[in-house]
PDB file of C-alpha atoms and ligand atoms in Angstrom:
ATOM      1  CA  MET L   1      65.961 116.971 127.684  1.00  0.00           C
ATOM      2  CA  ALA L   2      64.597 113.444 127.344  1.00  0.00           C
ATOM      3  CA  PRO L   3      65.477 111.124 130.230  1.00  0.00           C
ATOM      4  CA  VAL L   4      68.390 108.782 129.516  1.00  0.00           C
ATOM      5  CA  ASN L   5      67.328 105.225 128.818  1.00  0.00           C
ATOM      6  CA  LEU L   6      69.699 103.302 131.030  1.00  0.00           C
ATOM      7  CA  GLU L   7      69.403 100.082 129.032  1.00  0.00           C
ATOM      8  CA  THR L   8      70.261 101.779 125.708  1.00  0.00           C
ATOM      9  CA  ALA L   9      73.087 103.761 127.305  1.00  0.00           C
ATOM     10  CA  THR L  10      74.609 100.563 128.695  1.00  0.00           C
ATOM     11  CA  LYS L  11      74.410  98.906 125.260  1.00  0.00           C
ATOM     12  CA  VAL L  12      76.133 101.882 123.597  1.00  0.00           C
ATOM     13  CA  TYR L  13      78.789 101.942 126.297  1.00  0.00           C
ATOM     14  CA  ARG L  14      79.483  98.224 125.910  1.00  0.00           C
ATOM     15  CA  ARG L  15      79.776  98.577 122.124  1.00  0.00           C
ATOM     16  CA  LEU L  16      82.242 101.435 122.554  1.00  0.00           C
ATOM     17  CA  LYS L  17      84.299  99.313 124.933  1.00  0.00           C
ATOM     18  CA  ILE L  18      84.349  96.388 122.508  1.00  0.00           C
ATOM     19  CA  ASP L  19      85.316  98.603 119.565  1.00  0.00           C
ATOM     20  CA  GLN L  20      88.484  99.657 121.340  1.00  0.00           C
ATOM     21  CA  PHE L  21      89.656  96.108 120.785  1.00  0.00           C
ATOM     22  CA  MET L  22      90.422  94.972 117.288  1.00  0.00           C
ATOM     23  CA  PRO L  23      91.367  91.565 115.940  1.00  0.00           C
ATOM     24  CA  CYS L  24      95.121  90.994 115.711  1.00  0.00           C
ATOM     25  CA  LEU L  25      96.093  91.116 112.033  1.00  0.00           C
ATOM     26  CA  LEU L  26      97.974  87.853 112.372  1.00  0.00           C
ATOM     27  CA  CYS L  27      95.929  85.622 114.662  1.00  0.00           C
ATOM     28  CA  GLY L  28      92.582  87.414 115.058  1.00  0.00           C
ATOM     29  CA  PHE L  29      92.805  87.679 118.861  1.00  0.00           C
ATOM     30  CA  ARG L  30      90.977  90.830 120.022  1.00  0.00           C
ATOM     31  CA  ASN L  31      93.315  93.259 121.715  1.00  0.00           C
ATOM     32  CA  ALA L  32      94.258  96.923 121.834  1.00  0.00           C
ATOM     33  CA  ASN L  33      96.965  96.779 119.122  1.00  0.00           C
ATOM     34  CA  PRO L  34      97.071  95.879 115.416  1.00  0.00           C
ATOM     35  CA  VAL L  35      99.346  92.937 116.309  1.00  0.00           C
ATOM     36  CA  CYS L  36      98.755  91.217 119.644  1.00  0.00           C
ATOM     37  CA  HIS L  37     101.439  90.763 122.278  1.00  0.00           C
ATOM     38  CA  GLY L  38     101.715  87.032 121.581  1.00  0.00           C
ATOM     39  CA  CYS L  39     102.355  87.567 117.857  1.00  0.00           C
ATOM     40  CA  VAL L  40     104.865  90.370 118.503  1.00  0.00           C
ATOM     41  CA  SER L  41     106.835  87.975 120.675  1.00  0.00           C
ATOM     42  CA  LEU L  42     107.049  85.579 117.689  1.00  0.00           C
ATOM     43  CA  LEU L  43     108.960  88.213 115.755  1.00  0.00           C
ATOM     44  CA  GLN L  44     112.612  87.888 116.625  1.00  0.00           C
ATOM     45  CA  PRO L  45     114.466  91.120 115.965  1.00  0.00           C
ATOM     46  CA  MET L  46     117.790  90.910 114.208  1.00  0.00           C
ATOM     47  CA  ASN L  47     120.175  91.397 117.070  1.00  0.00           C
ATOM     48  CA  SER L  48     123.415  89.833 115.950  1.00  0.00           C
ATOM     49  CA  ARG L  49     126.090  91.826 114.169  1.00  0.00           C
ATOM     50  CA  GLN L  50     125.328  92.492 110.527  1.00  0.00           C
ATOM     51  CA  CYS L  51     127.647  92.741 107.559  1.00  0.00           C
ATOM     52  CA  ARG L  52     127.684  95.914 105.501  1.00  0.00           C
ATOM     53  CA  CYS L  53     125.052  94.243 103.285  1.00  0.00           C
ATOM     54  CA  GLY L  54     122.772  93.533 106.252  1.00  0.00           C
ATOM     55  CA  LEU L  55     123.470  89.799 106.502  1.00  0.00           C
ATOM     56  CA  PRO L  56     123.832  88.705 110.118  1.00  0.00           C
ATOM     57  CA  PHE L  57     126.952  86.951 111.342  1.00  0.00           C
ATOM     58  CA  SER L  58     125.649  84.065 113.396  1.00  0.00           C
ATOM     59  CA  ALA L  59     128.919  83.675 115.292  1.00  0.00           C
ATOM     60  CA  ALA L  60     129.845  87.305 115.707  1.00  0.00           C
ATOM     61  CA  PRO L  61     133.579  87.772 116.102  1.00  0.00           C
ATOM     62  CA  ALA L  62     134.633  89.795 119.124  1.00  0.00           C
ATOM     63  CA  LEU L  63     135.426  93.306 118.005  1.00  0.00           C
ATOM     64  CA  THR L  64     136.465  96.459 119.735  1.00  0.00           C
ATOM     65  CA  ASP L  65     134.687  99.700 118.920  1.00  0.00           C
ATOM     66  CA  THR L  66     137.560 100.905 116.775  1.00  0.00           C
ATOM     67  CA  ASP L  67     137.497  97.862 114.506  1.00  0.00           C
ATOM     68  CA  SER L  68     135.592  98.253 111.295  1.00  0.00           C
ATOM     69  CA  PRO L  69     132.834  95.647 110.983  1.00  0.00           C
ATOM     70  CA  PRO L  70     133.772  92.406 109.231  1.00  0.00           C
ATOM     71  CA  LEU L  71     132.506  91.710 105.729  1.00  0.00           C
ATOM     72  CA  CYS L  72     130.902  88.659 104.141  1.00  0.00           C
ATOM     73  CA  GLY L  73     132.536  86.989 101.129  1.00  0.00           C
ATOM     74  CA  ARG L  74     130.438  88.866  98.592  1.00  0.00           C
ATOM     75  CA  CYS L  75     131.127  92.260 100.146  1.00  0.00           C
ATOM     76  CA  ILE L  76     134.864  91.525 100.191  1.00  0.00           C
ATOM     77  CA  ARG L  77     134.776  90.659  96.461  1.00  0.00           C
ATOM     78  CA  ARG L  78     132.518  93.552  95.506  1.00  0.00           C
ATOM     79  CA  PRO L  79     132.152  96.128  98.281  1.00  0.00           C
ATOM     80  CA  PRO L  80     128.852  98.028  98.150  1.00  0.00           C
ATOM     81  CA  GLY L  81     128.885 101.813  97.812  1.00  0.00           C
ATOM     82  CA  PHE L  82     126.921 102.235 101.027  1.00  0.00           C
ATOM     83  CA  VAL L  83     128.826 102.362 104.307  1.00  0.00           C
ATOM     84  CA  ALA L  84     126.533 100.105 106.309  1.00  0.00           C
ATOM     85  CA  SER L  85     123.081  98.643 106.426  1.00  0.00           C
ATOM     86  CA  THR L  86     120.835  97.311 109.091  1.00  0.00           C
ATOM     87  CA  ALA L  87     117.622  95.324 109.195  1.00  0.00           C
ATOM     88  CA  LEU L  88     115.096  95.380 111.981  1.00  0.00           C
ATOM     89  CA  TYR L  89     113.900  91.801 111.446  1.00  0.00           C
ATOM     90  CA  PRO L  90     114.783  88.768 109.359  1.00  0.00           C
ATOM     91  CA  TYR L  91     112.285  88.356 106.532  1.00  0.00           C
ATOM     92  CA  GLN L  92     110.355  85.345 107.714  1.00  0.00           C
ATOM     93  CA  PHE L  93     106.993  84.205 109.020  1.00  0.00           C
ATOM     94  CA  PRO L  94     104.826  85.922 110.219  1.00  0.00           C
ATOM     95  CA  LEU L  95     106.323  89.307 109.239  1.00  0.00           C
ATOM     96  CA  ASP L  96     106.428  88.267 105.559  1.00  0.00           C
ATOM     97  CA  MET L  97     102.617  87.898 105.637  1.00  0.00           C
ATOM     98  CA  LEU L  98     102.183  91.428 106.933  1.00  0.00           C
ATOM     99  CA  ILE L  99     104.582  92.929 104.396  1.00  0.00           C
ATOM    100  CA  GLN L 100     103.206  90.981 101.426  1.00  0.00           C
ATOM    101  CA  GLY L 101      99.638  91.922 102.342  1.00  0.00           C
ATOM    102  CA  PHE L 102     100.679  95.558 102.529  1.00  0.00           C
ATOM    103  CA  LYS L 103     102.715  95.520  99.349  1.00  0.00           C
ATOM    104  CA  TYR L 104     100.898  93.268  96.926  1.00  0.00           C
ATOM    105  CA  GLN L 105      97.323  93.175  98.177  1.00  0.00           C
ATOM    106  CA  GLY L 106      97.155  96.845  99.102  1.00  0.00           C
ATOM    107  CA  LYS L 107      96.084  96.115 102.681  1.00  0.00           C
ATOM    108  CA  LEU L 108      96.699  99.548 104.116  1.00  0.00           C
ATOM    109  CA  VAL L 109      95.496  98.312 107.501  1.00  0.00           C
ATOM    110  CA  ASN L 110      98.780  96.365 107.715  1.00  0.00           C
ATOM    111  CA  GLU L 111     100.563  99.690 107.788  1.00  0.00           C
ATOM    112  CA  ARG L 112      99.277 100.161 111.316  1.00  0.00           C
ATOM    113  CA  ALA L 113     100.926  96.920 112.313  1.00  0.00           C
ATOM    114  CA  LEU L 114     104.211  97.973 110.733  1.00  0.00           C
ATOM    115  CA  GLN L 115     103.921 101.309 112.519  1.00  0.00           C
ATOM    116  CA  GLN L 116     103.513  99.432 115.792  1.00  0.00           C
ATOM    117  CA  LEU L 117     106.745  97.500 115.094  1.00  0.00           C
ATOM    118  CA  LEU L 118     108.652 100.657 114.144  1.00  0.00           C
ATOM    119  CA  LEU L 119     108.003 102.209 117.547  1.00  0.00           C
ATOM    120  CA  HIS L 120     110.884 100.148 118.897  1.00  0.00           C
ATOM    121  CA  ALA L 121     113.294 101.000 116.084  1.00  0.00           C
ATOM    122  CA  GLU L 122     116.135 103.280 117.067  1.00  0.00           C
ATOM    123  CA  LEU L 123     117.935 105.498 114.585  1.00  0.00           C
ATOM    124  CA  PRO L 124     121.098 103.438 114.087  1.00  0.00           C
ATOM    125  CA  TRP L 125     123.272 106.285 112.754  1.00  0.00           C
ATOM    126  CA  PRO L 126     122.644 109.758 114.202  1.00  0.00           C
ATOM    127  CA  GLU L 127     124.898 111.320 111.532  1.00  0.00           C
ATOM    128  CA  CYS L 128     122.247 110.620 108.851  1.00  0.00           C
ATOM    129  CA  ASP L 129     120.449 113.839 108.009  1.00  0.00           C
ATOM    130  CA  LEU L 130     117.765 112.697 105.625  1.00  0.00           C
ATOM    131  CA  LEU L 131     115.708 109.632 104.742  1.00  0.00           C
ATOM    132  CA  CYS L 132     115.321 108.608 101.131  1.00  0.00           C
ATOM    133  CA  PRO L 133     112.890 105.857 100.147  1.00  0.00           C
ATOM    134  CA  LEU L 134     113.832 103.368  97.468  1.00  0.00           C
ATOM    135  CA  PRO L 135     111.275 104.304  94.836  1.00  0.00           C
ATOM    136  CA  VAL L 136     109.062 102.068  92.765  1.00  0.00           C
ATOM    137  CA  HIS L 137     108.392 102.991  89.160  1.00  0.00           C
ATOM    138  CA  TRP L 138     105.420 105.330  88.605  1.00  0.00           C
ATOM    139  CA  PHE L 139     103.571 102.599  86.717  1.00  0.00           C
ATOM    140  CA  ARG L 140     103.829 100.148  89.619  1.00  0.00           C
ATOM    141  CA  ARG L 141     102.878 102.903  92.003  1.00  0.00           C
ATOM    142  CA  TRP L 142      99.832 103.587  89.885  1.00  0.00           C
ATOM    143  CA  GLN L 143      98.943  99.868  89.810  1.00  0.00           C
ATOM    144  CA  ARG L 144      99.160  99.626  93.600  1.00  0.00           C
ATOM    145  CA  GLY L 145      97.766 103.039  94.312  1.00  0.00           C
ATOM    146  CA  PHE L 146     100.573 103.856  96.727  1.00  0.00           C
ATOM    147  CA  ASP L 147     104.312 103.526  97.203  1.00  0.00           C
ATOM    148  CA  GLN L 148     104.946 101.312 100.206  1.00  0.00           C
ATOM    149  CA  GLY L 149     108.597 102.347 100.501  1.00  0.00           C
ATOM    150  CA  GLU L 150     107.686 105.999 100.659  1.00  0.00           C
ATOM    151  CA  ARG L 151     104.985 105.363 103.252  1.00  0.00           C
ATOM    152  CA  LEU L 152     107.460 103.409 105.346  1.00  0.00           C
ATOM    153  CA  ALA L 153     110.027 106.221 105.077  1.00  0.00           C
ATOM    154  CA  ARG L 154     107.389 108.755 106.167  1.00  0.00           C
ATOM    155  CA  LEU L 155     106.540 106.675 109.247  1.00  0.00           C
ATOM    156  CA  LEU L 156     110.235 106.538 110.133  1.00  0.00           C
ATOM    157  CA  GLY L 157     110.683 110.235 109.431  1.00  0.00           C
ATOM    158  CA  GLN L 158     107.955 111.037 111.962  1.00  0.00           C
ATOM    159  CA  HIS L 159     109.439 108.606 114.447  1.00  0.00           C
ATOM    160  CA  TRP L 160     113.035 109.887 114.151  1.00  0.00           C
ATOM    161  CA  HIS L 161     112.209 113.538 113.303  1.00  0.00           C
ATOM    162  CA  LEU L 162     114.157 113.419 110.070  1.00  0.00           C
ATOM    163  CA  PRO L 163     113.140 114.896 106.710  1.00  0.00           C
ATOM    164  CA  VAL L 164     112.044 112.478 103.993  1.00  0.00           C
ATOM    165  CA  VAL L 165     113.366 113.407 100.557  1.00  0.00           C
ATOM    166  CA  THR L 166     112.229 111.434  97.527  1.00  0.00           C
ATOM    167  CA  ALA L 167     115.576 112.040  95.848  1.00  0.00           C
ATOM    168  CA  LEU L 168     115.530 109.002  93.581  1.00  0.00           C
ATOM    169  CA  ALA L 169     113.403 108.140  90.581  1.00  0.00           C
ATOM    170  CA  ARG L 170     113.262 104.918  88.634  1.00  0.00           C
ATOM    171  CA  ARG L 171     114.313 105.409  85.052  1.00  0.00           C
ATOM    172  CA  ARG L 172     112.292 102.409  83.961  1.00  0.00           C
ATOM    173  CA  ALA L 173     110.072  99.760  85.451  1.00  0.00           C
ATOM    174  CA  THR L 174     112.356  96.880  86.278  1.00  0.00           C
ATOM    175  CA  PRO L 175     110.717  93.450  86.130  1.00  0.00           C
ATOM    176  CA  HIS L 176     109.940  91.849  89.486  1.00  0.00           C
ATOM    177  CA  GLN L 177     113.153  90.801  91.193  1.00  0.00           C
ATOM    178  CA  GLN L 178     111.607  87.801  92.898  1.00  0.00           C
ATOM    179  CA  GLY L 179     112.925  84.483  91.641  1.00  0.00           C
ATOM    180  CA  LEU L 180     115.840  85.965  89.691  1.00  0.00           C
ATOM    181  CA  THR L 181     119.460  85.009  90.195  1.00  0.00           C
ATOM    182  CA  ARG L 182     121.884  87.577  91.528  1.00  0.00           C
ATOM    183  CA  SER L 183     123.446  88.317  88.130  1.00  0.00           C
ATOM    184  CA  GLN L 184     119.989  88.614  86.509  1.00  0.00           C
ATOM    185  CA  ARG L 185     119.036  91.091  89.221  1.00  0.00           C
ATOM    186  CA  GLN L 186     122.146  93.133  88.631  1.00  0.00           C
ATOM    187  CA  ARG L 187     121.577  93.242  84.867  1.00  0.00           C
ATOM    188  CA  ASN L 188     117.960  94.221  85.497  1.00  0.00           C
ATOM    189  CA  LEU L 189     118.937  97.110  87.698  1.00  0.00           C
ATOM    190  CA  ARG L 190     121.881  98.651  85.897  1.00  0.00           C
ATOM    191  CA  ARG L 191     121.459 102.432  85.979  1.00  0.00           C
ATOM    192  CA  ALA L 192     117.846 101.977  87.087  1.00  0.00           C
ATOM    193  CA  PHE L 193     117.894 105.025  89.369  1.00  0.00           C
ATOM    194  CA  GLN L 194     118.317 108.696  88.791  1.00  0.00           C
ATOM    195  CA  CYS L 195     118.945 111.290  91.480  1.00  0.00           C
ATOM    196  CA  GLN L 196     116.589 114.231  91.001  1.00  0.00           C
ATOM    197  CA  THR L 197     117.356 116.277  94.138  1.00  0.00           C
ATOM    198  CA  ASP L 198     120.461 118.052  95.394  1.00  0.00           C
ATOM    199  CA  VAL L 199     121.966 115.644  97.907  1.00  0.00           C
ATOM    200  CA  ARG L 200     125.514 117.034  97.846  1.00  0.00           C
ATOM    201  CA  GLN L 201     127.284 116.696 101.200  1.00  0.00           C
ATOM    202  CA  ARG L 202     124.250 114.969 102.718  1.00  0.00           C
ATOM    203  CA  HIS L 203     124.401 111.793 104.762  1.00  0.00           C
ATOM    204  CA  VAL L 204     121.581 109.760 103.298  1.00  0.00           C
ATOM    205  CA  LEU L 205     119.719 106.904 104.935  1.00  0.00           C
ATOM    206  CA  LEU L 206     118.066 104.815 102.228  1.00  0.00           C
ATOM    207  CA  VAL L 207     114.869 103.134 103.399  1.00  0.00           C
ATOM    208  CA  ASP L 208     113.616  99.855 101.990  1.00  0.00           C
ATOM    209  CA  ASP L 209     110.932  97.461 103.164  1.00  0.00           C
ATOM    210  CA  VAL L 210     112.646  94.185 102.299  1.00  0.00           C
ATOM    211  CA  MET L 211     116.288  93.801 101.321  1.00  0.00           C
ATOM    212  CA  THR L 212     116.805  90.589  99.375  1.00  0.00           C
ATOM    213  CA  THR L 213     120.335  90.520  97.969  1.00  0.00           C
ATOM    214  CA  GLY L 214     121.149  94.195  98.336  1.00  0.00           C
ATOM    215  CA  SER L 215     121.474  94.675  94.549  1.00  0.00           C
ATOM    216  CA  THR L 216     118.770  97.358  94.470  1.00  0.00           C
ATOM    217  CA  ALA L 217     120.326  99.238  97.374  1.00  0.00           C
ATOM    218  CA  ARG L 218     123.718  99.047  95.643  1.00  0.00           C
ATOM    219  CA  GLU L 219     122.366 100.636  92.471  1.00  0.00           C
ATOM    220  CA  ALA L 220     120.385 103.256  94.377  1.00  0.00           C
ATOM    221  CA  SER L 221     123.358 104.239  96.510  1.00  0.00           C
ATOM    222  CA  ARG L 222     125.515 104.491  93.409  1.00  0.00           C
ATOM    223  CA  ALA L 223     123.098 107.071  91.971  1.00  0.00           C
ATOM    224  CA  LEU L 224     123.172 109.049  95.242  1.00  0.00           C
ATOM    225  CA  LEU L 225     126.968 108.944  95.525  1.00  0.00           C
ATOM    226  CA  ASP L 226     127.363 109.956  91.864  1.00  0.00           C
ATOM    227  CA  ALA L 227     125.156 112.945  92.681  1.00  0.00           C
ATOM    228  CA  GLY L 228     127.543 113.984  95.464  1.00  0.00           C
ATOM    229  CA  ALA L 229     126.034 112.468  98.641  1.00  0.00           C
ATOM    230  CA  ALA L 230     128.610 112.401 101.449  1.00  0.00           C
ATOM    231  CA  SER L 231     127.574 108.910 102.512  1.00  0.00           C
ATOM    232  CA  VAL L 232     124.787 106.389 102.103  1.00  0.00           C
ATOM    233  CA  ARG L 233     123.533 103.896 104.667  1.00  0.00           C
ATOM    234  CA  VAL L 234     120.629 101.513 104.321  1.00  0.00           C
ATOM    235  CA  TRP L 235     117.812 100.780 106.746  1.00  0.00           C
ATOM    236  CA  CYS L 236     115.368  98.005 105.965  1.00  0.00           C
ATOM    237  CA  LEU L 237     112.441  96.564 107.836  1.00  0.00           C
ATOM    238  CA  ALA L 238     113.341  92.988 106.943  1.00  0.00           C
ATOM    239  CA  ARG L 239     116.290  91.174 105.424  1.00  0.00           C
ATOM    240  CA  THR L 240     116.149  87.925 103.470  1.00  0.00           C
ATOM    241  CA  LEU L 241     118.593  85.501 105.062  1.00  0.00           C
TER     242      LEU L 241
HETATM  243 ZN1  LIG K   1      98.112  87.809 117.287  1.00  0.00          ZN
HETATM  244 ZN1  LIG K   2     128.026  91.442 103.097  1.00  0.00          ZN
END
């Protein structure tokens, strides 16, 4: 065996040490995680009470455990089919950068950052027995090369030890929802989903990356409930305020 060259060995060792640290995806600071500690602390989790549609109540009314959660004006006028929804974070800077990079620019490296954030997410409703991603249309999936909602659901499924069932399919590619009014969104989405799996008597947790108005989740949960699901709840990574 050739003698070890101490100088070369030291160089290799140093390089290995340095490679354990990667630049933070948000600020570039080298550290051991995809998002550094400083940037994580900028992300304020949604911790106030949320309406059934996921909107937080800034001044949460005092409630006992037996009270049903209060509803916002829109949910009182038109209650959603799903029982409840929760968001991990408000959709704002710098989380929006991570999600947009992942979703629209295909930066799969951002998935590692999202995975890091999900480690702290608790399963909000233990009665849920399966996760169902909100699907994108096959054409958009083909354009992007992946389905970010499904990937997110799979990360959560591993984290919570729940099966992921892609029960829903898009009947048609709905135009981008961004920049549309609420009624335009609703018209866009009417009967957009089809349930293709047996979900009878199942308690479904729908998974979405960003919930904007909740119109998509309403339509998706309608398809699941029409197919016989016992209940639908919604989990999203971020909620537009
Ligand atoms: Zn950082
Ligand atoms: Zn509401």
